[in-house]
PDB file of C-alpha atoms in Angstrom:
ATOM      1  CA  MET A  17      50.520 -74.395 -32.839  1.00 61.00           C
ATOM      2  CA  LEU A  18      51.778 -76.435 -35.786  1.00 72.00           C
ATOM      3  CA  CYS A  19      55.247 -77.817 -37.517  1.00 73.00           C
ATOM      4  CA  LYS A  20      55.709 -75.363 -40.747  1.00 71.00           C
ATOM      5  CA  LYS A  21      57.347 -78.315 -42.261  1.00 73.00           C
ATOM      6  CA  CYS A  22      55.342 -81.630 -41.511  1.00 74.00           C
ATOM      7  CA  GLY A  23      52.248 -80.050 -39.739  1.00 70.00           C
ATOM      8  CA  ALA A  24      52.569 -81.823 -36.631  1.00 71.00           C
ATOM      9  CA  LYS A  25      50.910 -80.218 -33.533  1.00 72.00           C
ATOM     10  CA  LEU A  26      53.715 -78.737 -31.294  1.00 66.00           C
ATOM     11  CA  LYS A  27      54.085 -78.867 -27.703  1.00 68.00           C
ATOM     12  CA  ASP A  28      54.810 -75.811 -25.576  1.00 68.00           C
ATOM     13  CA  GLY A  29      57.879 -74.946 -24.769  1.00 62.00           C
ATOM     14  CA  HIS A  30      59.643 -77.357 -27.165  1.00 61.00           C
ATOM     15  CA  VAL A  31      62.197 -75.818 -29.679  1.00 61.00           C
ATOM     16  CA  TYR A  32      62.264 -78.719 -32.145  1.00 62.00           C
ATOM     17  CA  CYS A  33      59.392 -80.854 -33.730  1.00 70.00           C
ATOM     18  CA  GLU A  34      59.383 -84.331 -32.127  1.00 73.00           C
ATOM     19  CA  LYS A  35      58.273 -85.610 -35.532  1.00 70.00           C
ATOM     20  CA  CYS A  36      60.229 -84.064 -38.099  1.00 72.00           C
ATOM     21  CA  GLY A  37      62.912 -82.370 -35.744  1.00 68.00           C
ATOM     22  CA  GLU A  38      62.442 -79.077 -37.871  1.00 69.00           C
ATOM     23  CA  PRO A  39      63.443 -76.136 -35.551  1.00 68.00           C
ATOM     24  CA  VAL A  40      60.743 -74.053 -34.242  1.00 62.00           C
ATOM     25  CA  GLN A  41      60.384 -70.293 -35.120  1.00 60.00           C
ATOM     26  CA  ILE A  42      59.140 -68.226 -32.094  1.00 54.00           C
ATOM     27  CA  VAL A  43      57.983 -64.886 -33.135  1.00 47.00           C
ATOM     28  CA  PRO A  44      59.369 -62.490 -30.399  1.00 45.00           C
ATOM     29  CA  ASP A  45      57.027 -60.335 -28.864  1.00 46.00           C
ATOM     30  CA  PHE A  46      58.962 -56.983 -28.439  1.00 44.00           C
ATOM     31  CA  ASN A  47      58.661 -54.369 -30.489  1.00 49.00           C
ATOM     32  CA  PRO A  48      61.155 -54.667 -33.871  1.00 46.00           C
ATOM     33  CA  LEU A  49      62.308 -51.002 -33.647  1.00 45.00           C
ATOM     34  CA  ASP A  50      64.128 -52.364 -30.290  1.00 46.00           C
ATOM     35  CA  GLU A  51      65.636 -54.923 -32.183  1.00 49.00           C
ATOM     36  CA  ALA A  52      66.773 -52.445 -34.885  1.00 46.00           C
ATOM     37  CA  VAL A  53      68.515 -50.389 -32.164  1.00 40.00           C
ATOM     38  CA  LEU A  54      70.016 -53.079 -30.692  1.00 42.00           C
ATOM     39  CA  GLU A  55      71.731 -54.357 -33.923  1.00 51.00           C
ATOM     40  CA  ASN A  56      72.879 -50.787 -34.903  1.00 49.00           C
ATOM     41  CA  VAL A  57      74.219 -50.450 -31.597  1.00 40.00           C
ATOM     42  CA  ALA A  58      76.421 -53.989 -32.428  1.00 47.00           C
ATOM     43  CA  GLY A  59      77.204 -52.738 -35.324  1.00 51.00           C
ATOM     44  CA  MET A  60      78.921 -49.757 -34.138  1.00 47.00           C
ATOM     45  CA  MET A  61      80.526 -52.249 -31.645  1.00 43.00           C
ATOM     46  CA  ASN A  62      81.762 -54.814 -34.184  1.00 50.00           C
ATOM     47  CA  PRO A  63      81.598 -53.223 -37.666  1.00 48.00           C
ATOM     48  CA  GLU A  64      83.089 -56.272 -39.540  1.00 49.00           C
ATOM     49  CA  GLU A  65      80.555 -58.565 -38.270  1.00 46.00           C
ATOM     50  CA  LYS A  66      78.100 -55.877 -39.635  1.00 46.00           C
ATOM     51  CA  SER A  67      79.561 -55.953 -42.911  1.00 46.00           C
ATOM     52  CA  THR A  68      79.426 -59.340 -43.200  1.00 46.00           C
ATOM     53  CA  SER A  69      75.788 -59.359 -42.195  1.00 45.00           C
ATOM     54  CA  ASP A  70      74.975 -57.016 -44.998  1.00 46.00           C
ATOM     55  CA  ARG A  71      76.739 -59.150 -47.501  1.00 45.00           C
ATOM     56  CA  ARG A  72      74.285 -62.315 -46.924  1.00 45.00           C
ATOM     57  CA  THR A  73      71.574 -62.828 -49.398  1.00 45.00           C
ATOM     58  CA  VAL A  74      69.775 -65.607 -47.083  1.00 44.00           C
ATOM     59  CA  GLN A  75      69.689 -65.857 -43.420  1.00 52.00           C
ATOM     60  CA  ALA A  76      68.010 -68.808 -41.617  1.00 48.00           C
ATOM     61  CA  PRO A  77      65.811 -66.856 -38.479  1.00 51.00           C
ATOM     62  CA  PRO A  78      67.574 -67.466 -35.306  1.00 53.00           C
ATOM     63  CA  VAL A  79      66.382 -69.849 -32.946  1.00 47.00           C
ATOM     64  CA  HIS A  80      65.354 -68.013 -29.386  1.00 50.00           C
ATOM     65  CA  THR A  81      65.329 -70.073 -26.318  1.00 50.00           C
ATOM     66  CA  HIS A  82      64.619 -67.077 -23.886  1.00 49.00           C
ATOM     67  CA  THR A  83      62.733 -64.610 -25.781  1.00 53.00           C
ATOM     68  CA  LYS A  84      60.421 -63.660 -23.036  1.00 57.00           C
ATOM     69  CA  PRO A  85      62.781 -62.579 -20.437  1.00 60.00           C
ATOM     70  CA  GLN A  86      64.558 -60.625 -23.261  1.00 64.00           C
ATOM     71  CA  ALA A  87      61.530 -58.765 -24.188  1.00 63.00           C
ATOM     72  CA  GLU A  88      60.484 -58.212 -20.447  1.00 65.00           C
ATOM     73  CA  LYS A  89      63.921 -56.684 -20.201  1.00 63.00           C
ATOM     74  CA  LEU A  90      63.445 -54.539 -23.457  1.00 67.00           C
ATOM     75  CA  THR A  91      60.045 -53.343 -22.484  1.00 79.00           C
ATOM     76  CA  LEU A  92      61.359 -52.518 -18.751  1.00 78.00           C
ATOM     77  CA  ARG A  93      64.233 -50.434 -20.843  1.00 76.00           C
ATOM     78  CA  ARG A  94      61.267 -48.760 -22.754  1.00 77.00           C
ATOM     79  CA  LYS A  95      59.407 -47.938 -19.685  1.00 75.00           C
ATOM     80  CA  LEU A  96      62.442 -46.600 -18.049  1.00 78.00           C
ATOM     81  CA  TRP A  97      63.540 -44.640 -21.084  1.00 76.00           C
ATOM     82  CA  ILE A  98      59.433 -43.182 -21.253  1.00 82.00           C
ATOM     83  CA  LEU A  99      59.787 -42.090 -17.359  1.00 79.00           C
ATOM     84  CA  GLY A 100      62.796 -40.537 -18.144  1.00 79.00           C
ATOM     85  CA  ILE A 101      61.850 -38.491 -20.771  1.00 82.00           C
ATOM     86  CA  ALA A 102      58.593 -37.470 -18.773  1.00 75.00           C
ATOM     87  CA  ALA A 103      60.671 -36.307 -15.916  1.00 76.00           C
ATOM     88  CA  VAL A 104      62.607 -34.243 -18.236  1.00 74.00           C
ATOM     89  CA  LEU A 105      59.859 -32.676 -19.667  1.00 73.00           C
ATOM     90  CA  LEU A 106      58.292 -32.386 -16.360  1.00 73.00           C
ATOM     91  CA  ILE A 107      60.909 -30.295 -15.250  1.00 76.00           C
ATOM     92  CA  ALA A 108      61.593 -28.455 -18.189  1.00 64.00           C
ATOM     93  CA  GLY A 109      57.781 -27.314 -18.053  1.00 63.00           C
ATOM     94  CA  GLY A 110      58.160 -26.369 -14.125  1.00 63.00           C
ATOM     95  CA  GLY A 111      61.243 -24.456 -15.117  1.00 57.00           C
ATOM     96  CA  VAL A 112      59.241 -22.233 -18.119  1.00 54.00           C
ATOM     97  CA  GLY A 113      55.932 -21.891 -15.397  1.00 57.00           C
ATOM     98  CA  PHE A 114      58.424 -20.595 -12.960  1.00 48.00           C
ATOM     99  CA  LEU A 115      59.972 -18.027 -15.343  1.00 50.00           C
ATOM    100  CA  THR A 116      56.401 -17.436 -16.666  1.00 54.00           C
ATOM    101  CA  TYR A 117      55.112 -16.840 -13.079  1.00 53.00           C
ATOM    102  CA  ARG A 118      58.160 -14.242 -12.227  1.00 65.00           C
ATOM    103  CA  SER A 119      57.588 -12.360 -15.612  1.00 68.00           C
ATOM    104  CA  ASN A 120      54.179 -11.794 -14.852  1.00 85.00           C
ATOM    105  CA  SER A 121      53.776 -11.473 -10.992  1.00 94.00           C
ATOM    106  CA  TYR A 122      53.591  -7.883  -9.378  1.00 95.00           C
ATOM    107  CA  ILE A 123      54.508  -8.933  -6.119  1.00 95.00           C
ATOM    108  CA  TYR A 124      57.682 -11.023  -7.669  1.00 96.00           C
ATOM    109  CA  GLN A 125      58.651  -7.394  -9.146  1.00 96.00           C
ATOM    110  CA  ILE A 126      58.188  -5.436  -5.968  1.00 95.00           C
ATOM    111  CA  GLN A 127      60.034  -8.119  -3.781  1.00 95.00           C
ATOM    112  CA  LYS A 128      63.154  -8.024  -5.947  1.00 95.00           C
ATOM    113  CA  ALA A 129      63.075  -4.228  -6.227  1.00 96.00           C
ATOM    114  CA  GLN A 130      63.179  -4.261  -2.285  1.00 95.00           C
ATOM    115  CA  GLU A 131      65.932  -6.690  -2.443  1.00 96.00           C
ATOM    116  CA  TYR A 132      68.100  -5.000  -4.582  1.00 96.00           C
ATOM    117  CA  ARG A 133      67.216  -1.816  -2.994  1.00 95.00           C
ATOM    118  CA  ASP A 134      68.676  -2.935   0.325  1.00 95.00           C
ATOM    119  CA  LYS A 135      71.864  -3.822  -1.558  1.00 95.00           C
ATOM    120  CA  GLN A 136      72.240  -0.235  -2.520  1.00 94.00           C
ATOM    121  CA  ASN A 137      71.751  -1.398  -6.261  1.00 96.00           C
ATOM    122  CA  THR A 138      68.880   1.211  -7.145  1.00 94.00           C
ATOM    123  CA  ASP A 139      69.558   0.916 -11.138  1.00 95.00           C
ATOM    124  CA  ARG A 140      68.227  -2.827 -10.863  1.00 96.00           C
ATOM    125  CA  ALA A 141      65.524  -1.827  -8.530  1.00 96.00           C
ATOM    126  CA  VAL A 142      64.370   0.683 -11.086  1.00 96.00           C
ATOM    127  CA  VAL A 143      63.993  -2.017 -13.592  1.00 95.00           C
ATOM    128  CA  TYR A 144      61.640  -4.234 -11.645  1.00 97.00           C
ATOM    129  CA  LEU A 145      59.801  -1.256 -10.210  1.00 96.00           C
ATOM    130  CA  GLU A 146      59.518  -0.270 -14.014  1.00 95.00           C
ATOM    131  CA  LYS A 147      58.054  -3.787 -14.921  1.00 96.00           C
ATOM    132  CA  ALA A 148      55.749  -3.772 -11.727  1.00 96.00           C
ATOM    133  CA  VAL A 149      54.421  -0.621 -12.959  1.00 95.00           C
ATOM    134  CA  GLU A 150      53.577  -2.506 -16.609  1.00 95.00           C
ATOM    135  CA  LEU A 151      51.783  -5.084 -14.843  1.00 96.00           C
ATOM    136  CA  LYS A 152      49.478  -3.110 -12.259  1.00 95.00           C
ATOM    137  CA  PRO A 153      49.569   0.351 -13.577  1.00 94.00           C
ATOM    138  CA  GLU A 154      46.562   1.020 -11.209  1.00 94.00           C
ATOM    139  CA  ASP A 155      48.756   0.625  -8.092  1.00 94.00           C
ATOM    140  CA  PRO A 156      50.449   3.394  -6.476  1.00 95.00           C
ATOM    141  CA  ALA A 157      52.938   1.413  -4.446  1.00 94.00           C
ATOM    142  CA  ALA A 158      55.653   1.100  -7.321  1.00 96.00           C
ATOM    143  CA  TYR A 159      55.130   4.769  -8.433  1.00 97.00           C
ATOM    144  CA  GLU A 160      55.773   5.916  -4.987  1.00 96.00           C
ATOM    145  CA  THR A 161      58.988   3.529  -4.395  1.00 96.00           C
ATOM    146  CA  LEU A 162      60.099   5.078  -8.030  1.00 97.00           C
ATOM    147  CA  VAL A 163      60.049   8.524  -6.665  1.00 97.00           C
ATOM    148  CA  GLU A 164      61.734   7.844  -3.261  1.00 96.00           C
ATOM    149  CA  ILE A 165      64.709   6.383  -5.409  1.00 97.00           C
ATOM    150  CA  TYR A 166      64.592   9.143  -7.980  1.00 97.00           C
ATOM    151  CA  THR A 167      64.717  11.817  -5.232  1.00 96.00           C
ATOM    152  CA  GLU A 168      67.538  10.007  -3.408  1.00 95.00           C
ATOM    153  CA  GLN A 169      69.700  10.240  -6.526  1.00 95.00           C
ATOM    154  CA  HIS A 170      68.768  13.665  -7.122  1.00 95.00           C
ATOM    155  CA  LYS A 171      66.788  12.712 -10.464  1.00 96.00           C
ATOM    156  CA  ASP A 172      64.170  15.534 -10.150  1.00 97.00           C
ATOM    157  CA  GLU A 173      63.054  15.161 -14.048  1.00 97.00           C
ATOM    158  CA  GLU A 174      62.056  11.513 -13.479  1.00 97.00           C
ATOM    159  CA  ALA A 175      60.527  12.032 -10.184  1.00 97.00           C
ATOM    160  CA  VAL A 176      58.597  14.856 -11.742  1.00 98.00           C
ATOM    161  CA  ALA A 177      57.473  12.610 -14.649  1.00 97.00           C
ATOM    162  CA  VAL A 178      56.482   9.926 -12.425  1.00 97.00           C
ATOM    163  CA  LEU A 179      54.397  12.152  -9.972  1.00 98.00           C
ATOM    164  CA  GLU A 180      52.594  14.156 -13.270  1.00 97.00           C
ATOM    165  CA  HIS A 181      51.725  10.485 -14.264  1.00 97.00           C
ATOM    166  CA  MET A 182      50.290   9.644 -11.118  1.00 97.00           C
ATOM    167  CA  ILE A 183      48.264  12.999 -10.927  1.00 97.00           C
ATOM    168  CA  ASP A 184      47.129  12.266 -14.593  1.00 96.00           C
ATOM    169  CA  GLN A 185      45.849   8.666 -13.827  1.00 95.00           C
ATOM    170  CA  GLU A 186      44.405  10.359 -10.549  1.00 95.00           C
ATOM    171  CA  LEU A 187      46.318   7.945  -8.196  1.00 96.00           C
ATOM    172  CA  ALA A 188      47.956  10.791  -5.906  1.00 97.00           C
ATOM    173  CA  THR A 189      47.250  11.755  -2.376  1.00 97.00           C
ATOM    174  CA  VAL A 190      47.921  14.785  -1.095  1.00 97.00           C
ATOM    175  CA  GLU A 191      51.310  13.963  -0.183  1.00 97.00           C
ATOM    176  CA  GLU A 192      52.330  13.469  -3.741  1.00 97.00           C
ATOM    177  CA  TYR A 193      50.642  16.697  -4.780  1.00 98.00           C
ATOM    178  CA  GLU A 194      52.968  18.375  -2.198  1.00 97.00           C
ATOM    179  CA  GLU A 195      56.010  16.579  -3.639  1.00 97.00           C
ATOM    180  CA  LEU A 196      55.288  17.783  -6.977  1.00 98.00           C
ATOM    181  CA  ILE A 197      54.761  21.409  -5.805  1.00 97.00           C
ATOM    182  CA  GLY A 198      58.130  21.361  -4.279  1.00 96.00           C
ATOM    183  CA  PHE A 199      59.698  20.226  -7.200  1.00 97.00           C
ATOM    184  CA  TYR A 200      58.165  23.037  -9.169  1.00 97.00           C
ATOM    185  CA  LYS A 201      58.858  25.565  -6.610  1.00 94.00           C
ATOM    186  CA  LYS A 202      62.951  24.061  -6.849  1.00 95.00           C
ATOM    187  CA  ALA A 203      62.666  24.443 -10.433  1.00 95.00           C
ATOM    188  CA  GLU A 204      61.145  27.749 -10.613  1.00 91.00           C
ATOM    189  CA  ARG A 205      58.128  26.428 -12.439  1.00 93.00           C
ATOM    190  CA  MET A 206      55.677  28.522  -9.718  1.00 93.00           C
ATOM    191  CA  SER A 207      53.513  29.227 -12.467  1.00 92.00           C
ATOM    192  CA  ASP A 208      52.500  25.846 -13.138  1.00 95.00           C
ATOM    193  CA  ILE A 209      51.115  25.332  -9.574  1.00 96.00           C
ATOM    194  CA  PRO A 210      47.609  27.018  -9.835  1.00 95.00           C
ATOM    195  CA  ASP A 211      46.761  24.841 -12.687  1.00 94.00           C
ATOM    196  CA  LEU A 212      48.094  21.991 -11.072  1.00 96.00           C
ATOM    197  CA  ILE A 213      45.344  22.601  -8.163  1.00 96.00           C
ATOM    198  CA  LEU A 214      42.652  23.888 -10.379  1.00 93.00           C
ATOM    199  CA  ASN A 215      42.607  20.585 -12.652  1.00 95.00           C
ATOM    200  CA  CYS A 216      42.426  18.411  -9.522  1.00 96.00           C
ATOM    201  CA  THR A 217      38.977  16.885  -9.327  1.00 93.00           C
ATOM    202  CA  ASP A 218      39.226  15.652  -5.886  1.00 95.00           C
ATOM    203  CA  GLN A 219      37.569  18.385  -3.514  1.00 95.00           C
ATOM    204  CA  ASN A 220      39.255  17.249  -0.459  1.00 96.00           C
ATOM    205  CA  ILE A 221      42.863  17.311  -2.033  1.00 97.00           C
ATOM    206  CA  ARG A 222      42.085  20.689  -3.277  1.00 95.00           C
ATOM    207  CA  LYS A 223      40.763  21.837   0.274  1.00 95.00           C
ATOM    208  CA  ALA A 224      44.269  20.434   1.473  1.00 97.00           C
ATOM    209  CA  LEU A 225      46.348  22.533  -0.845  1.00 96.00           C
ATOM    210  CA  SER A 226      44.718  25.745  -0.312  1.00 94.00           C
ATOM    211  CA  ASP A 227      47.856  27.166   1.392  1.00 93.00           C
ATOM    212  CA  TYR A 228      49.249  26.813  -2.099  1.00 95.00           C
ATOM    213  CA  THR A 229      46.356  29.190  -3.729  1.00 94.00           C
ATOM    214  CA  VAL A 230      46.452  32.788  -4.336  1.00 96.00           C
ATOM    215  CA  PRO A 231      43.747  34.660  -5.698  1.00 95.00           C
ATOM    216  CA  ALA A 232      43.894  36.014  -8.806  1.00 96.00           C
ATOM    217  CA  PRO A 233      44.477  39.861  -9.437  1.00 97.00           C
ATOM    218  CA  ASP A 234      41.678  42.088 -10.943  1.00 97.00           C
ATOM    219  CA  ALA A 235      41.445  45.469 -12.633  1.00 97.00           C
ATOM    220  CA  ASP A 236      39.280  48.304 -12.063  1.00 96.00           C
ATOM    221  CA  LEU A 237      38.463  48.994 -15.970  1.00 95.00           C
ATOM    222  CA  ALA A 238      36.720  46.096 -17.843  1.00 96.00           C
ATOM    223  CA  PRO A 239      38.405  45.213 -21.165  1.00 96.00           C
ATOM    224  CA  GLY A 240      37.196  46.886 -24.206  1.00 96.00           C
ATOM    225  CA  ILE A 241      37.565  49.737 -26.754  1.00 96.00           C
ATOM    226  CA  TYR A 242      37.980  53.475 -25.478  1.00 96.00           C
ATOM    227  CA  TYR A 243      38.226  56.713 -27.391  1.00 94.00           C
ATOM    228  CA  LYS A 244      40.336  58.699 -24.940  1.00 93.00           C
ATOM    229  CA  ASN A 245      43.375  58.243 -22.731  1.00 92.00           C
ATOM    230  CA  VAL A 246      42.713  55.781 -19.909  1.00 94.00           C
ATOM    231  CA  GLU A 247      44.638  54.137 -16.902  1.00 95.00           C
ATOM    232  CA  ILE A 248      43.962  51.072 -14.985  1.00 96.00           C
ATOM    233  CA  GLU A 249      44.388  50.087 -11.782  1.00 97.00           C
ATOM    234  CA  LEU A 250      45.336  46.450 -10.700  1.00 97.00           C
ATOM    235  CA  LEU A 251      44.052  45.115  -7.676  1.00 96.00           C
ATOM    236  CA  ALA A 252      44.951  42.015  -5.574  1.00 96.00           C
ATOM    237  CA  ASP A 253      43.730  40.711  -2.276  1.00 94.00           C
ATOM    238  CA  ILE A 254      46.990  38.766  -1.192  1.00 93.00           C
ATOM    239  CA  GLY A 255      50.613  39.548  -2.484  1.00 95.00           C
ATOM    240  CA  GLU A 256      52.343  41.554  -5.110  1.00 97.00           C
ATOM    241  CA  ILE A 257      51.326  42.041  -8.583  1.00 98.00           C
ATOM    242  CA  TYR A 258      53.623  41.385 -11.647  1.00 98.00           C
ATOM    243  CA  TYR A 259      52.750  42.121 -15.276  1.00 97.00           C
ATOM    244  CA  THR A 260      53.317  42.041 -18.898  1.00 97.00           C
ATOM    245  CA  PHE A 261      52.594  44.243 -21.504  1.00 93.00           C
ATOM    246  CA  ASP A 262      53.359  41.807 -24.577  1.00 90.00           C
ATOM    247  CA  GLY A 263      50.703  38.971 -23.662  1.00 88.00           C
ATOM    248  CA  SER A 264      53.668  36.877 -22.650  1.00 93.00           C
ATOM    249  CA  GLN A 265      53.068  34.619 -19.192  1.00 92.00           C
ATOM    250  CA  PRO A 266      53.906  36.726 -15.918  1.00 95.00           C
ATOM    251  CA  THR A 267      56.281  35.793 -13.464  1.00 94.00           C
ATOM    252  CA  HIS A 268      58.037  37.195 -10.227  1.00 93.00           C
ATOM    253  CA  LYS A 269      60.843  38.433 -12.805  1.00 93.00           C
ATOM    254  CA  SER A 270      57.936  40.716 -14.589  1.00 96.00           C
ATOM    255  CA  HIS A 271      57.311  44.078 -14.292  1.00 96.00           C
ATOM    256  CA  LEU A 272      56.170  44.905 -10.397  1.00 97.00           C
ATOM    257  CA  TYR A 273      52.807  46.765 -10.224  1.00 97.00           C
ATOM    258  CA  VAL A 274      53.284  49.996  -7.846  1.00 96.00           C
ATOM    259  CA  ARG A 275      50.990  52.526  -9.926  1.00 95.00           C
ATOM    260  CA  PRO A 276      48.052  52.847 -12.681  1.00 96.00           C
ATOM    261  CA  ILE A 277      48.828  51.828 -15.911  1.00 96.00           C
ATOM    262  CA  MET A 278      48.588  54.321 -18.616  1.00 95.00           C
ATOM    263  CA  LEU A 279      47.434  52.494 -21.815  1.00 94.00           C
ATOM    264  CA  ARG A 280      48.920  53.800 -24.872  1.00 92.00           C
ATOM    265  CA  GLU A 281      46.992  53.999 -28.524  1.00 93.00           C
ATOM    266  CA  GLY A 282      46.330  50.899 -30.287  1.00 94.00           C
ATOM    267  CA  LYS A 283      46.031  47.779 -28.925  1.00 95.00           C
ATOM    268  CA  ASN A 284      47.193  47.029 -25.366  1.00 96.00           C
ATOM    269  CA  ILE A 285      47.456  43.211 -23.637  1.00 96.00           C
ATOM    270  CA  ILE A 286      48.048  42.775 -20.164  1.00 96.00           C
ATOM    271  CA  ARG A 287      48.543  39.737 -18.446  1.00 97.00           C
ATOM    272  CA  ALA A 288      48.762  39.892 -14.617  1.00 97.00           C
ATOM    273  CA  VAL A 289      49.567  37.483 -11.478  1.00 97.00           C
ATOM    274  CA  ALA A 290      49.623  37.810  -7.858  1.00 97.00           C
ATOM    275  CA  VAL A 291      52.478  36.250  -6.028  1.00 96.00           C
ATOM    276  CA  ASN A 292      52.174  35.774  -2.163  1.00 95.00           C
ATOM    277  CA  GLY A 293      55.120  35.844   0.629  1.00 93.00           C
ATOM    278  CA  ASP A 294      55.894  32.292  -0.178  1.00 92.00           C
ATOM    279  CA  GLY A 295      56.383  32.885  -3.703  1.00 93.00           C
ATOM    280  CA  TYR A 296      53.067  30.983  -4.878  1.00 95.00           C
ATOM    281  CA  TYR A 297      51.409  32.471  -7.703  1.00 96.00           C
ATOM    282  CA  SER A 298      47.446  32.870  -8.636  1.00 96.00           C
ATOM    283  CA  GLN A 299      46.146  31.960 -12.254  1.00 95.00           C
ATOM    284  CA  ASP A 300      47.046  34.794 -14.427  1.00 95.00           C
ATOM    285  CA  ILE A 301      44.710  37.060 -16.003  1.00 96.00           C
ATOM    286  CA  THR A 302      44.681  38.828 -19.660  1.00 97.00           C
ATOM    287  CA  LEU A 303      43.334  42.046 -20.211  1.00 97.00           C
ATOM    288  CA  GLU A 304      42.720  43.386 -23.426  1.00 96.00           C
ATOM    289  CA  TYR A 305      42.389  47.292 -24.658  1.00 96.00           C
ATOM    290  CA  GLU A 306      42.253  49.277 -27.668  1.00 96.00           C
ATOM    291  CA  ILE A 307      42.629  52.933 -27.375  1.00 95.00           C
ATOM    292  CA  LYS A 308      41.012  54.956 -30.655  1.00 94.00           C
ATOM    293  CA  LEU A 309      42.252  58.409 -30.354  1.00 89.00           C
ATOM    294  CA  ASP A 310      40.981  59.776 -33.688  1.00 79.00           C
ATOM    295  CA  GLN A 311      37.694  58.844 -33.614  1.00 59.00           C
TER     296      GLN A 311
END
């Protein structure tokens, strides 16, 4: 390194030129940004000095006799600062990851639902179960627990809705079918049971539900057009027959069939259903007759 004034070679470690006595300007090896930060801090601590410094037009460069230790100190400070930020980001990232896991974990939702159920807080349990259903709609476990909770709370409509959904998605077992049949019977929806069983595609389930099925009734006269007064007889293998004349769906509150039915002139629409001793319905049948006496 050469002296900027006289050009003489400077010796390492000397802060003045041995030939002309000119101070040696040593360039610090730390980041100027660190220097700016330190100056700002110093200015806040001593505003008068900062103001004086701002008014200077020319300022001689300072002589640093311990530049390297100071730079090492600032470098260490920067490293600690960076490590601190990294640690904060790591913790924040871990927190976000954990929250994401909780929001998207089916098992977590089931566990939390059971936890709140054990605490008798069924409303919160339902919230977690509904989230579990969204995450894994093909798993019947959450549905089954929802049905249990709604049944305990006497919320029959909600329980029925869940059971019907399970059946639509082909997730129901014989037990779920029987539960739904029980709700239908309680709500006097017996006429919905035959279609429920008929629409089941699992033959094993249909066989297991045979006790809830009733053979449909029949008539001794085929539907059609007749040119004379006729009467029809309704037949059933099991139970009693109920029928309507206006085409509406028959129930156990409709006309009880006890004798042959005399058809009147014009169009006749008879719908009939068989009901067994346990109150279960068959599928209903529709019979249409037209009597024309003037022909």
